Coordinates of C-alpha atoms in Angstrom, one line a residue:
M39 CA -19.9 45.6 5.4
M40 CA -22.9 44.7 7.4
L41 CA -22.7 41.4 5.4
S42 CA -19.1 41.0 6.5
K43 CA -19.6 41.5 10.2
L44 CA -22.9 39.1 9.8
A45 CA -20.6 36.5 8.2
L46 CA -17.8 37.0 10.9
K47 CA -20.2 36.8 13.8
N48 CA -21.9 33.5 12.1
V49 CA -18.8 32.1 11.7
K50 CA -17.5 32.8 15.8
T51 CA -21.2 31.4 16.9
Q52 CA -21.1 28.3 14.6
F53 CA -17.2 27.7 15.2
K54 CA -17.8 24.6 17.5
N55 CA -20.2 22.9 14.3
Y56 CA -17.3 24.1 12.0
F57 CA -14.5 22.7 14.0
M58 CA -13.8 19.5 12.4
Y59 CA -14.4 20.7 9.1
F60 CA -11.8 23.4 9.8
A61 CA -9.3 21.0 11.4
S62 CA -9.6 18.6 8.2
M63 CA -9.2 21.7 6.0
A64 CA -5.9 23.0 8.3
F65 CA -4.4 19.7 8.7
S66 CA -4.9 18.9 4.9
V67 CA -3.3 22.7 3.8
M68 CA -0.5 21.4 6.3
V69 CA 0.8 18.0 4.6
Y70 CA -0.1 19.8 1.1
Y71 CA 2.5 22.5 1.9
S72 CA 5.2 19.9 3.5
F73 CA 5.0 17.8 0.5
V74 CA 5.7 20.9 -1.8
S75 CA 8.2 22.7 0.3
M76 CA 10.2 19.2 0.2
S77 CA 9.9 19.0 -3.6
Y78 CA 11.3 22.5 -4.0
D79 CA 14.3 21.6 -1.7
Q80 CA 17.1 21.0 -4.1
S81 CA 19.6 19.4 -1.8
L82 CA 16.9 16.9 -0.7
V83 CA 16.3 15.9 -4.6
N84 CA 19.9 16.1 -5.6
H85 CA 20.6 13.3 -2.7
T86 CA 18.3 11.0 -4.2
K87 CA 18.3 11.6 -7.8
N88 CA 20.1 8.9 -8.4
D89 CA 17.4 6.2 -7.1
L90 CA 14.3 8.0 -7.5
R91 CA 12.4 11.4 -8.4
I92 CA 11.8 12.2 -4.9
D93 CA 10.2 15.7 -5.8
S94 CA 7.7 13.6 -8.4
G95 CA 6.6 11.1 -5.8
L96 CA 5.8 14.1 -3.2
K97 CA 4.3 16.2 -6.0
A98 CA 1.9 13.1 -6.9
G99 CA 0.9 12.8 -3.4
S100 CA 0.0 16.9 -3.2
V101 CA -2.3 16.4 -6.2
M102 CA -4.0 13.5 -4.6
I103 CA -4.6 15.3 -1.4
I104 CA -5.8 17.9 -3.4
L105 CA -8.7 16.0 -5.5
F106 CA -9.6 14.4 -2.2
I107 CA -10.2 17.7 -0.4
I108 CA -12.4 18.9 -3.4
V109 CA -14.4 16.2 -2.7
F110 CA -14.7 16.6 1.0
M111 CA -15.1 20.6 0.8
F112 CA -18.0 20.3 -1.7
S113 CA -19.9 17.3 0.6
A114 CA -18.9 19.3 3.9
N115 CA -20.8 22.8 2.5
S116 CA -23.7 21.3 0.9
F117 CA -24.1 19.5 4.7
F118 CA -23.6 23.3 6.2
V119 CA -26.2 24.9 3.8
K120 CA -28.7 21.8 4.6
R121 CA -28.4 22.3 8.1
R122 CA -29.0 26.3 8.1
K123 CA -32.2 25.9 5.4
R124 CA -34.4 27.5 8.3
E125 CA -31.8 30.2 8.8
I126 CA -31.9 31.1 5.2
G127 CA -35.8 31.0 5.4
L128 CA -35.7 33.8 8.1
Y129 CA -33.1 35.7 6.3
S130 CA -35.9 35.6 3.6
L131 CA -38.5 36.9 5.7
L132 CA -36.8 39.6 7.5
G133 CA -36.0 41.0 3.8
M134 CA -32.9 39.9 2.5
R135 CA -32.5 39.1 -1.2
R136 CA -31.3 35.7 -2.3
S137 CA -28.3 37.6 -3.8
Q138 CA -27.6 38.8 -0.8
I139 CA -27.6 35.5 1.2
G140 CA -25.9 33.8 -1.7
R141 CA -22.9 36.9 -1.1
L142 CA -23.3 35.9 3.1
F143 CA -22.4 32.3 2.8
F144 CA -19.6 33.0 0.0
V145 CA -18.3 35.3 2.9
E146 CA -18.8 32.8 5.4
T147 CA -17.1 29.9 3.8
M148 CA -14.1 32.3 2.5
I149 CA -13.8 33.7 6.2
L150 CA -13.5 29.8 7.3
G151 CA -11.6 28.4 4.7
I152 CA -8.5 31.7 4.6
L153 CA -8.4 30.7 8.6
A154 CA -7.7 26.9 7.6
L155 CA -5.5 27.8 5.0
V156 CA -3.3 30.6 7.1
T157 CA -3.4 28.0 10.0
G158 CA -2.3 25.2 7.8
I159 CA 0.6 27.1 6.1
F160 CA 1.6 28.4 10.0
F161 CA 1.9 24.5 10.9
G162 CA 3.2 22.8 7.6
V163 CA 6.4 25.9 8.4
L164 CA 6.6 24.7 12.3
F165 CA 6.6 21.2 11.2
S166 CA 8.5 21.5 8.1
K167 CA 11.8 19.7 9.7
F168 CA 9.9 17.0 11.3
F169 CA 8.3 15.9 8.4
A170 CA 11.4 16.1 6.3
M171 CA 13.2 13.9 8.9
L172 CA 10.4 11.6 9.0
L173 CA 10.6 11.2 5.0
L174 CA 14.8 10.9 5.5
K175 CA 14.1 8.2 7.7
A176 CA 11.5 6.0 5.5
I177 CA 14.1 6.4 2.6
Q178 CA 17.3 6.0 5.0
L179 CA 19.0 8.6 4.1
P180 CA 21.5 9.9 6.4
I181 CA 21.7 13.6 5.6
T182 CA 21.2 16.6 7.8
M183 CA 17.8 18.7 7.1
N184 CA 17.7 22.5 7.9
F185 CA 14.3 24.1 8.7
I186 CA 12.6 24.4 5.3
V187 CA 10.8 28.0 4.7
S188 CA 9.8 27.8 0.9
F189 CA 7.9 30.5 0.0
A190 CA 7.5 29.1 -3.6
A191 CA 5.5 26.2 -2.0
M192 CA 3.8 28.9 0.3
K193 CA 2.8 30.6 -3.4
D194 CA 1.7 27.1 -4.8
T195 CA -0.6 26.3 -1.7
V196 CA -2.2 29.6 -1.4
Q197 CA -3.0 29.8 -5.4
I198 CA -4.4 26.3 -5.2
F199 CA -6.4 26.2 -2.2
L200 CA -7.6 30.1 -2.8
L201 CA -9.2 28.6 -6.5
I202 CA -10.7 25.5 -4.4
L203 CA -12.3 28.1 -2.1
V204 CA -13.6 30.4 -4.7
L205 CA -15.3 27.4 -6.6
V206 CA -16.6 26.0 -3.3
S207 CA -18.1 29.3 -2.2
I208 CA -19.5 29.9 -5.5
R209 CA -21.1 26.7 -5.2
T210 CA -22.2 27.1 -1.1
A211 CA -23.7 30.6 -2.3
S212 CA -25.6 29.2 -5.2
V213 CA -27.4 26.7 -3.2
V214 CA -29.6 29.6 -1.5
Y215 CA -31.5 29.5 -5.1
R216 CA -32.6 26.1 -5.1
Y217 CA -35.1 26.0 -2.3
K218 CA -38.6 27.7 -1.7
L219 CA -39.3 29.5 1.4
I220 CA -42.1 26.9 2.5
T221 CA -39.7 24.2 2.1
L222 CA -37.0 26.0 3.9
F223 CA -39.1 26.1 7.1
K224 CA -39.6 22.3 6.9
A225 CA -36.2 21.5 6.7
E226 CA -35.9 20.3 10.3
E227 CA -39.0 18.4 10.3
Q228 CA -37.9 14.5 10.3
G229 CA -39.9 11.9 8.8
E230 CA -40.8 9.3 11.2
G231 CA -40.5 6.0 10.6
E232 CA -38.2 2.7 10.5
H233 CA -36.2 0.6 8.2
Q234 CA -38.8 -1.8 7.3
V235 CA -37.3 -5.5 6.7
R236 CA -38.7 -7.1 3.2
W237 CA -38.0 -10.4 1.9
Y238 CA -35.6 -8.4 -0.6
N239 CA -33.5 -7.2 2.4
W240 CA -33.2 -10.6 3.3
V241 CA -31.8 -11.8 0.1
L242 CA -29.5 -8.6 -0.7
G243 CA -28.3 -8.3 2.9
I244 CA -27.3 -11.5 3.1
L245 CA -25.6 -11.4 -0.6
G246 CA -23.8 -8.4 0.6
L247 CA -22.1 -10.1 3.6
G248 CA -21.2 -13.2 1.6
L249 CA -19.5 -10.7 -0.8
L250 CA -17.5 -9.1 2.0
I251 CA -16.8 -12.2 3.5
T252 CA -15.7 -13.6 0.1
G253 CA -13.6 -10.5 -0.8
Y254 CA -11.5 -11.0 2.6
T255 CA -11.1 -14.3 2.2
L256 CA -9.5 -14.0 -1.3
A257 CA -7.8 -11.1 0.0
S258 CA -6.1 -12.9 2.9
N259 CA -5.1 -15.8 0.5
F260 CA -4.2 -13.4 -2.4
F261 CA -1.5 -15.4 -3.6
D262 CA -3.1 -19.1 -4.2
F263 CA -6.3 -17.0 -5.3
M264 CA -3.9 -15.3 -8.0
M265 CA -2.1 -18.9 -9.1
W266 CA -5.8 -20.4 -9.2
T267 CA -6.8 -17.9 -11.5
E268 CA -3.7 -17.8 -13.3
T269 CA -3.7 -22.1 -14.0
K270 CA -7.3 -22.2 -14.2
Y271 CA -7.9 -19.9 -17.0
N272 CA -4.4 -19.4 -18.6
I273 CA -4.3 -15.6 -18.8
Q274 CA -0.9 -15.0 -19.0
G275 CA 0.0 -12.8 -16.2
F276 CA -2.8 -10.7 -16.2
S277 CA -4.1 -12.0 -12.8
M278 CA -1.7 -9.9 -10.8
L279 CA -4.3 -6.7 -12.3
L280 CA -7.5 -8.8 -12.5
C281 CA -7.6 -10.5 -9.1
P282 CA -7.4 -7.0 -7.0
L283 CA -10.1 -5.5 -9.4
I284 CA -12.3 -8.7 -8.2
I285 CA -11.5 -8.4 -4.6
L286 CA -12.3 -4.9 -4.9
A287 CA -15.6 -4.9 -6.5
L288 CA -16.5 -7.7 -4.0
C289 CA -15.6 -5.4 -1.1
V290 CA -17.2 -2.4 -2.5
I291 CA -20.7 -3.6 -3.5
G292 CA -20.8 -5.8 -0.4
T293 CA -19.9 -2.7 2.1
Y294 CA -23.3 -1.3 0.1
L295 CA -25.0 -4.0 0.3
F296 CA -24.5 -4.4 3.6
F297 CA -25.4 -1.1 5.0
G298 CA -28.5 -0.7 2.8
H299 CA -29.5 -3.8 3.9
F300 CA -27.9 -6.5 6.2
I301 CA -27.7 -3.9 9.5
G302 CA -30.9 -3.1 8.8
I303 CA -31.8 -7.0 9.5
L304 CA -29.4 -7.3 12.7
L305 CA -31.3 -4.4 14.2
K306 CA -35.0 -5.8 13.4
L307 CA -33.3 -9.2 14.9
I308 CA -32.0 -7.1 17.8
E309 CA -35.8 -5.9 18.2
Y310 CA -37.2 -9.8 18.5
Q311 CA -35.0 -9.7 21.9
K312 CA -37.8 -8.6 23.9
I313 CA -35.4 -8.5 27.2
Y314 CA -32.7 -6.1 25.4
Y315 CA -35.4 -4.3 23.5
Y316 CA -37.2 -2.9 26.2
R317 CA -34.4 -2.6 28.7
D318 CA -33.8 1.0 29.7
I319 CA -34.3 3.4 26.7
N320 CA -32.9 1.0 23.9
M321 CA -36.1 1.1 22.2
V322 CA -35.2 4.9 21.4
S323 CA -31.5 3.9 20.6
M324 CA -32.6 1.4 18.2
G325 CA -35.3 3.1 16.4
N326 CA -32.9 6.6 15.9
L327 CA -30.3 4.0 14.4
S328 CA -32.7 2.5 12.3
F329 CA -33.9 5.8 11.1
Q330 CA -30.1 7.0 10.7
L331 CA -29.3 3.7 8.3
K332 CA -32.2 4.2 6.4
K333 CA -31.7 8.1 5.5
N334 CA -27.4 8.1 5.6
G335 CA -26.9 4.2 4.8
R336 CA -25.5 5.1 1.2
V337 CA -23.3 7.8 2.7
F338 CA -21.8 5.5 5.6
A339 CA -21.1 3.0 3.1
T340 CA -19.3 5.6 0.9
I341 CA -17.4 6.3 4.4
A342 CA -16.4 2.8 4.9
V343 CA -15.2 2.5 1.1
L344 CA -13.2 5.8 1.5
S345 CA -11.4 4.5 4.8
G346 CA -11.0 0.8 3.9
T347 CA -9.2 2.5 0.8
A348 CA -7.2 4.6 3.0
L349 CA -6.2 1.7 4.9
A350 CA -5.4 -0.2 2.1
A351 CA -3.2 2.2 0.9
I352 CA -0.8 1.9 4.0
G353 CA -0.8 -1.2 4.3
G354 CA -0.3 -1.8 0.6
A355 CA 2.8 0.1 0.7
V356 CA 4.5 -1.6 3.8
S357 CA 3.4 -4.9 1.7
F358 CA 5.1 -3.3 -1.2
Q359 CA 8.1 -2.9 0.6
S360 CA 8.3 -6.0 2.5
Y361 CA 8.0 -8.0 -1.0
T362 CA 10.6 -5.8 -2.6
L363 CA 13.1 -6.2 0.1
G364 CA 12.0 -9.9 -0.1
I365 CA 13.3 -9.6 -3.8
V366 CA 16.6 -8.2 -2.5
D367 CA 17.1 -10.9 -0.5
Y368 CA 16.3 -13.7 -3.0
T369 CA 18.4 -11.8 -6.0
T370 CA 21.6 -10.4 -3.9
P371 CA 21.4 -12.3 -0.3
A372 CA 24.8 -11.7 0.3
S373 CA 26.6 -7.9 1.0
Y374 CA 29.0 -9.0 -1.9
A375 CA 29.6 -11.5 -4.2
V376 CA 32.7 -11.7 -5.8
A377 CA 34.3 -14.2 -7.8
D378 CA 37.8 -15.9 -6.6
D379 CA 40.3 -14.4 -8.1
H380 CA 39.2 -10.7 -7.0
Y381 CA 38.7 -11.9 -3.4
Q382 CA 41.7 -10.7 -2.0
D383 CA 40.7 -7.1 -3.5
V384 CA 37.3 -7.1 -1.7
L385 CA 39.2 -7.8 1.5
A386 CA 41.6 -5.4 1.3
F387 CA 39.3 -2.9 0.7
L388 CA 37.0 -4.0 3.3
R389 CA 39.9 -3.8 6.0
K390 CA 40.6 0.0 4.9
E391 CA 37.0 0.9 5.3
E392 CA 37.0 -1.2 8.7
A393 CA 34.0 -3.1 7.7
V394 CA 33.4 -5.9 10.0
V395 CA 33.0 -9.6 8.0
A396 CA 30.5 -11.6 9.9
E397 CA 30.0 -14.7 7.2
D398 CA 32.1 -15.7 4.3
E399 CA 31.6 -18.7 2.3
L400 CA 33.0 -19.8 -1.3
L401 CA 30.3 -21.2 -3.5
T402 CA 31.4 -24.2 -6.3
F403 CA 29.9 -24.8 -9.3
K404 CA 30.0 -27.3 -12.0
Y405 CA 28.3 -25.8 -15.6
V406 CA 26.9 -28.9 -17.1
G407 CA 24.1 -30.3 -19.2
G408 CA 21.2 -32.2 -17.9
R409 CA 17.4 -32.8 -18.8
F410 CA 14.6 -32.5 -16.4
N411 CA 11.0 -32.6 -18.3
Y412 CA 8.0 -31.0 -16.5
E413 CA 4.7 -29.9 -17.2
N414 CA 3.8 -26.3 -16.5
S415 CA -0.2 -25.9 -16.1
G416 CA -0.8 -29.2 -17.6
E417 CA 1.7 -28.4 -20.9
S418 CA 4.3 -30.7 -21.0
V419 CA 8.2 -28.7 -21.0
D420 CA 11.5 -30.2 -22.8
G421 CA 13.3 -29.1 -19.5
K422 CA 17.2 -29.7 -21.4
G423 CA 19.5 -27.2 -20.7
M424 CA 22.9 -26.1 -18.9
F425 CA 22.7 -26.1 -14.9
D426 CA 24.8 -24.9 -12.3
V427 CA 25.5 -28.1 -10.1
V428 CA 26.6 -27.8 -6.4
S429 CA 27.6 -30.3 -3.8
L430 CA 25.4 -31.2 -1.0
S431 CA 27.7 -30.1 1.6
N432 CA 28.7 -26.9 -0.1
Y433 CA 25.1 -26.1 0.0
Q434 CA 24.8 -26.9 3.4
K435 CA 27.0 -24.5 4.2
I436 CA 25.6 -21.9 2.1
Q437 CA 22.3 -22.5 4.1
Q438 CA 23.6 -21.7 7.4
M439 CA 24.6 -18.3 6.2
L440 CA 21.2 -17.6 4.4
P441 CA 18.6 -18.4 6.2
N442 CA 15.7 -18.5 3.2
V443 CA 17.7 -21.3 1.6
P444 CA 15.1 -24.3 2.2
D445 CA 16.4 -27.7 3.3
I446 CA 17.4 -30.6 1.3
Q447 CA 17.6 -34.3 2.3
L448 CA 19.2 -36.7 -0.5
K449 CA 19.4 -40.3 0.9
G450 CA 20.1 -42.1 -1.9
P451 CA 23.6 -42.4 -4.3
R452 CA 21.8 -40.7 -7.3
D453 CA 19.3 -38.4 -5.9
V454 CA 19.2 -35.0 -6.8
A455 CA 17.4 -32.0 -5.9
W456 CA 16.5 -29.1 -8.6
I457 CA 16.5 -25.7 -7.4
N458 CA 14.4 -23.6 -9.8
D459 CA 14.1 -20.1 -10.5
G460 CA 10.4 -19.0 -9.0
N461 CA 8.3 -18.6 -6.6
P462 CA 7.9 -21.6 -4.0
A463 CA 3.9 -21.3 -4.3
Y464 CA 4.6 -21.2 -8.1
I465 CA 6.6 -24.3 -8.3
E466 CA 4.1 -26.1 -6.0
Q467 CA 1.1 -25.4 -7.7
S468 CA 2.0 -24.6 -11.3
L469 CA 5.1 -27.5 -11.8
S470 CA 4.9 -30.9 -11.9
F471 CA 8.1 -33.0 -12.8
D472 CA 9.2 -36.6 -13.8
G473 CA 11.0 -38.5 -11.1
T474 CA 14.0 -38.8 -13.2
G475 CA 16.3 -36.8 -15.6
L476 CA 19.8 -36.9 -17.1
L477 CA 22.9 -35.1 -15.8
G478 CA 26.0 -34.4 -17.7
D479 CA 28.2 -37.7 -18.2
I480 CA 26.9 -39.3 -15.2
G481 CA 23.5 -40.2 -17.0
E482 CA 20.3 -40.9 -15.2
V483 CA 19.1 -39.2 -11.5
N484 CA 16.3 -39.5 -9.5
L485 CA 14.7 -36.0 -9.1
V486 CA 13.4 -36.0 -5.3
G487 CA 12.4 -32.7 -5.0
V488 CA 12.1 -29.1 -6.7
Y489 CA 13.1 -26.2 -4.5
A490 CA 13.0 -22.2 -5.2
D491 CA 16.5 -21.2 -5.6
Y492 CA 17.3 -18.8 -2.6
L493 CA 21.2 -19.2 -3.6
G494 CA 20.7 -15.9 -5.3
N495 CA 23.0 -13.7 -7.5
T496 CA 21.2 -15.8 -10.9
R497 CA 21.5 -12.3 -12.9
D498 CA 25.2 -11.4 -12.2
M499 CA 27.4 -14.0 -10.8
R500 CA 25.7 -17.3 -12.1
L501 CA 25.7 -18.7 -15.4
G502 CA 22.4 -20.8 -15.2
T503 CA 19.2 -19.7 -13.7
S504 CA 18.4 -23.1 -12.2
A505 CA 21.1 -25.3 -10.1
V506 CA 20.8 -29.0 -9.3
V507 CA 22.2 -30.0 -5.8
V508 CA 23.4 -33.8 -5.9
P509 CA 25.8 -35.7 -3.2
D510 CA 29.7 -35.0 -2.5
E511 CA 30.7 -38.4 -4.2
L512 CA 28.3 -37.7 -7.4
F513 CA 29.4 -34.4 -7.6
D514 CA 33.1 -35.0 -7.5
K515 CA 32.4 -37.9 -10.8
L516 CA 30.6 -35.6 -12.4
G517 CA 32.9 -34.2 -15.5
D518 CA 32.6 -30.5 -16.3
T519 CA 33.3 -28.7 -19.2
Y520 CA 33.6 -25.8 -16.8
S521 CA 33.7 -25.0 -12.9
Y522 CA 33.8 -21.7 -11.6
Q523 CA 33.8 -20.1 -7.9
Y524 CA 32.7 -17.1 -6.0
H525 CA 32.6 -16.3 -2.5
L526 CA 29.4 -14.9 -0.6
I527 CA 30.6 -12.2 1.9
N528 CA 28.4 -11.0 4.7
V529 CA 29.3 -7.5 6.0
E530 CA 27.5 -6.2 9.6
N531 CA 25.2 -3.0 9.2
A532 CA 26.1 -3.3 5.2
D533 CA 22.5 -2.7 4.4
S534 CA 22.5 0.7 6.6
D535 CA 25.6 1.9 6.0
A536 CA 25.5 4.1 3.4
T537 CA 28.8 5.6 3.7
L538 CA 30.0 2.1 2.9
G539 CA 27.9 1.5 0.2
R540 CA 28.7 4.4 -1.4
S541 CA 32.5 3.7 -1.4
S542 CA 31.8 0.6 -2.9
Q543 CA 30.2 1.5 -5.8
E544 CA 32.9 3.8 -6.4
Y545 CA 35.7 1.3 -5.6
F546 CA 34.2 -1.6 -7.7
K547 CA 32.9 1.0 -10.4
E548 CA 35.2 -0.7 -13.1
L549 CA 34.5 -4.1 -11.7
L550 CA 30.9 -4.2 -11.7
E551 CA 31.0 -3.8 -15.4
K552 CA 33.0 -6.4 -16.4
K553 CA 31.8 -9.8 -17.8
R554 CA 32.9 -13.1 -18.6
G555 CA 31.1 -14.5 -21.7
Y556 CA 31.1 -17.9 -22.9
V557 CA 29.1 -19.8 -25.6
A558 CA 27.6 -22.7 -24.0
F559 CA 25.1 -25.6 -25.0
T560 CA 24.1 -29.2 -24.5
E561 CA 22.9 -32.0 -26.5
E562 CA 21.6 -35.8 -25.3
K563 CA 23.6 -38.8 -26.7
N564 CA 23.1 -42.4 -25.4
H565 CA 21.1 -41.6 -22.3
Q566 CA 24.2 -38.9 -21.4
M567 CA 24.6 -34.8 -22.2
V568 CA 27.4 -34.0 -24.4
D569 CA 28.8 -30.5 -23.3
H570 CA 29.7 -27.7 -25.8
F571 CA 31.5 -24.7 -24.2
E572 CA 33.7 -21.7 -25.5
K573 CA 34.9 -18.7 -24.1
V574 CA 34.3 -15.5 -26.1
E575 CA 34.6 -11.6 -25.8
E576 CA 32.1 -9.8 -24.8
P577 CA 30.3 -8.4 -27.8
S578 CA 31.1 -4.6 -27.9
S579 CA 28.2 -4.0 -30.6
G580 CA 25.6 -5.5 -28.5
D581 CA 25.1 -8.6 -31.2
Y582 CA 25.6 -11.3 -28.9
P583 CA 26.1 -14.8 -30.6
E584 CA 23.6 -18.1 -30.3
N585 CA 23.6 -19.6 -26.5
Y586 CA 26.0 -16.9 -25.3
V587 CA 26.0 -16.6 -21.5
S588 CA 28.0 -14.5 -18.7
H589 CA 28.7 -13.7 -15.4
H590 CA 30.1 -11.0 -13.7
V591 CA 33.0 -10.9 -11.4
V592 CA 31.6 -9.0 -8.6
S593 CA 28.0 -8.2 -7.4
L594 CA 26.9 -5.5 -4.6
R595 CA 23.6 -5.9 -2.4
Y596 CA 23.8 -2.4 -1.3
P597 CA 22.7 -0.4 -4.5
N598 CA 19.5 -2.8 -5.3
Y599 CA 18.8 -2.7 -1.6
S600 CA 19.2 1.2 -1.5
S601 CA 17.2 1.7 -4.5
L602 CA 14.3 -0.2 -3.2
I603 CA 14.0 1.0 0.1
K604 CA 14.2 4.8 -1.2
S605 CA 11.1 4.3 -3.6
S606 CA 9.3 2.1 -1.2
G607 CA 10.0 4.5 1.5
L608 CA 8.7 7.1 -0.6
L609 CA 5.7 5.3 -1.0
I610 CA 4.9 4.2 2.6
Y611 CA 5.5 8.0 3.6
V612 CA 3.1 9.7 0.9
A613 CA 0.6 6.6 1.7
V614 CA 0.6 7.0 5.5
F615 CA -0.1 10.9 5.5
L616 CA -2.6 10.4 2.5
G617 CA -4.2 7.6 4.6
I618 CA -4.3 10.3 7.4
V619 CA -6.0 13.0 5.6
F620 CA -8.8 10.3 4.5
M621 CA -9.2 9.2 8.0
I622 CA -9.6 12.6 9.5
A623 CA -12.0 13.6 6.6
T624 CA -14.1 10.7 6.8
G625 CA -14.3 11.2 10.3
S626 CA -15.2 14.4 10.2
I627 CA -18.3 13.8 7.8
I628 CA -19.2 11.3 10.3
T629 CA -19.0 13.8 13.3
L630 CA -21.0 16.5 11.5
K631 CA -23.8 13.8 10.4
Q632 CA -23.8 13.0 14.2
L633 CA -24.0 16.4 15.4
S634 CA -27.0 17.1 12.7
E635 CA -28.7 14.2 14.2
A636 CA -28.0 15.3 17.7
E637 CA -29.8 18.7 17.1
D638 CA -32.8 17.0 15.3
E639 CA -32.9 14.8 18.5
K640 CA -32.3 17.5 21.1
Q641 CA -36.2 17.7 21.7
R642 CA -36.8 14.0 22.2
Y643 CA -33.9 13.5 24.9
E644 CA -34.8 16.6 26.7
M645 CA -38.4 15.0 26.7
L646 CA -37.1 11.8 28.4
R647 CA -35.1 13.9 30.7
K648 CA -38.1 15.6 31.9
I649 CA -40.1 12.6 32.5
G650 CA -37.0 10.8 34.8
T651 CA -35.3 9.0 32.7
P652 CA -31.6 9.3 34.5
K653 CA -29.0 11.3 32.7
E654 CA -26.5 8.1 32.8
M655 CA -29.1 5.9 31.1
I656 CA -29.4 9.0 28.0
K657 CA -25.7 9.0 28.2
R658 CA -25.2 5.3 27.6
S659 CA -28.0 5.4 25.0
L660 CA -26.0 8.0 22.6
Y661 CA -22.8 6.4 23.3
K662 CA -24.4 3.0 21.5
Q663 CA -25.7 5.0 18.8
N664 CA -22.2 6.6 18.2
S665 CA -20.2 3.6 18.7
V666 CA -22.2 1.7 16.0
V667 CA -22.1 4.8 13.5
F668 CA -18.6 5.5 13.6
F669 CA -17.0 1.7 14.5
V670 CA -19.1 0.0 11.4
P671 CA -17.7 2.0 8.5

């Protein structure tokens, strides 16, 4: 009973030191409860089950929070015990057994943890609807959420965090057995000293700065770095995995060398600036900073890495969404793509839904054989195949409708441009093409440029994955075994109008499954391409004949856009909250360390005050130290 009263009194008297720890814990509990409660909300799960498993994403985020909180709580509690070694020594002198002191710290940790748990759950319930609304906004799901009070989520939260609290409390209590009495009373003595700069500090410090600059440079030019790695070493796609790991290693190693060595060099260089060093009490500030870096450099580096990880998670999630939505613009650029014979059906549906057609263009292809040889990363490739050929005037009309479509100029009567299904940077860096080629029965043509294919619909509405743009006169002369057309239709607010999107999927359900299949191939004879083309039925068994190609009669943008916005929106939502938890927790660790340093240096600053140092000068000195300690990580 006495131990409980003493523990409660200690929590009250030391709460200002515990506050950042308490706030971080409570915020983490709030986010964890919110994630779990939404994963239990069946109405939310059912609305998204066709596009993603929202419950799995939220639970994965919850696991990440738990893992991080375990590390944070163990680190913070170790710090608290070290700060109170002298207090433990006094308890021993007063006759308390180590088992009693251990129970005292166990009870203190449990009281603070339970307070944080209750507070976190309270605010989690209070803001549950707000968190759910943010999630619905992130995944663009137009449903109304009710106030969430999930007893199952409360049970999970209490069980998980009580288990963590018990483990942390046991570890905290066990720490008192590690120290001898004399050690406890010397705990607050600071070893004087400065960050001595030797020759190896210069080498490692400059190396660390160089690694950081290299890592940041490679990250800011990531695609160029990835393509260079791919073409230089021919690692067949592994550059997407390898390059981020290389950048991560450079930045992490560079960060530890930066804090361990380079900042010490900077402080030493500042000492040589006598005008600044001896002004006010800068000498005291530099000495304190030098000592802190000597003692805590590795901790600051770890905090910097964790903070960078948190920011990278948020930035990476946003970049992933931007990238995936760019893929939608690339694959299905228009709201609707529909074969000419179903065009009137689509217009009738849109009129019925009161949708506003913003743009409507007809795209006409001739499907003919051709040969455009090229080199891929130095290896020769036979470019014989079937191509979608489009006239320059038709291409320019589509360009006005689709802003990503690159501009093409054809000056000569036999000039053509190849529209290749690939990333623009990849085409530019990895592929080199012959200046001439063969196209259908018109024979030799001049290839004046290769461009990325932003006409879209290569996997549903088009027969070929590559297209060729030719002058109108050449297009008219070009004989074709097969030509086909489809309309590209843009509707206002089609991406955000979920009602129109779902009704479109329902209305065109049967048409979306329809395909028109053909057997098509080409061969070269007398510097011309001879095409073989035959219409065939879609194989029901999945056993496709050789040279089989097909295209759909209708393509919708909304299903792809909706699925990607939901998955990437969930990723951003989880990443943002994980990032906030990381930042608050790492900020708490720095704050706790600064409070510790302030306690140790209190007498020194009191002495400065007694000898007449102005209060404002002392404040400026403290602000300078804190700005370095907080800002640099």
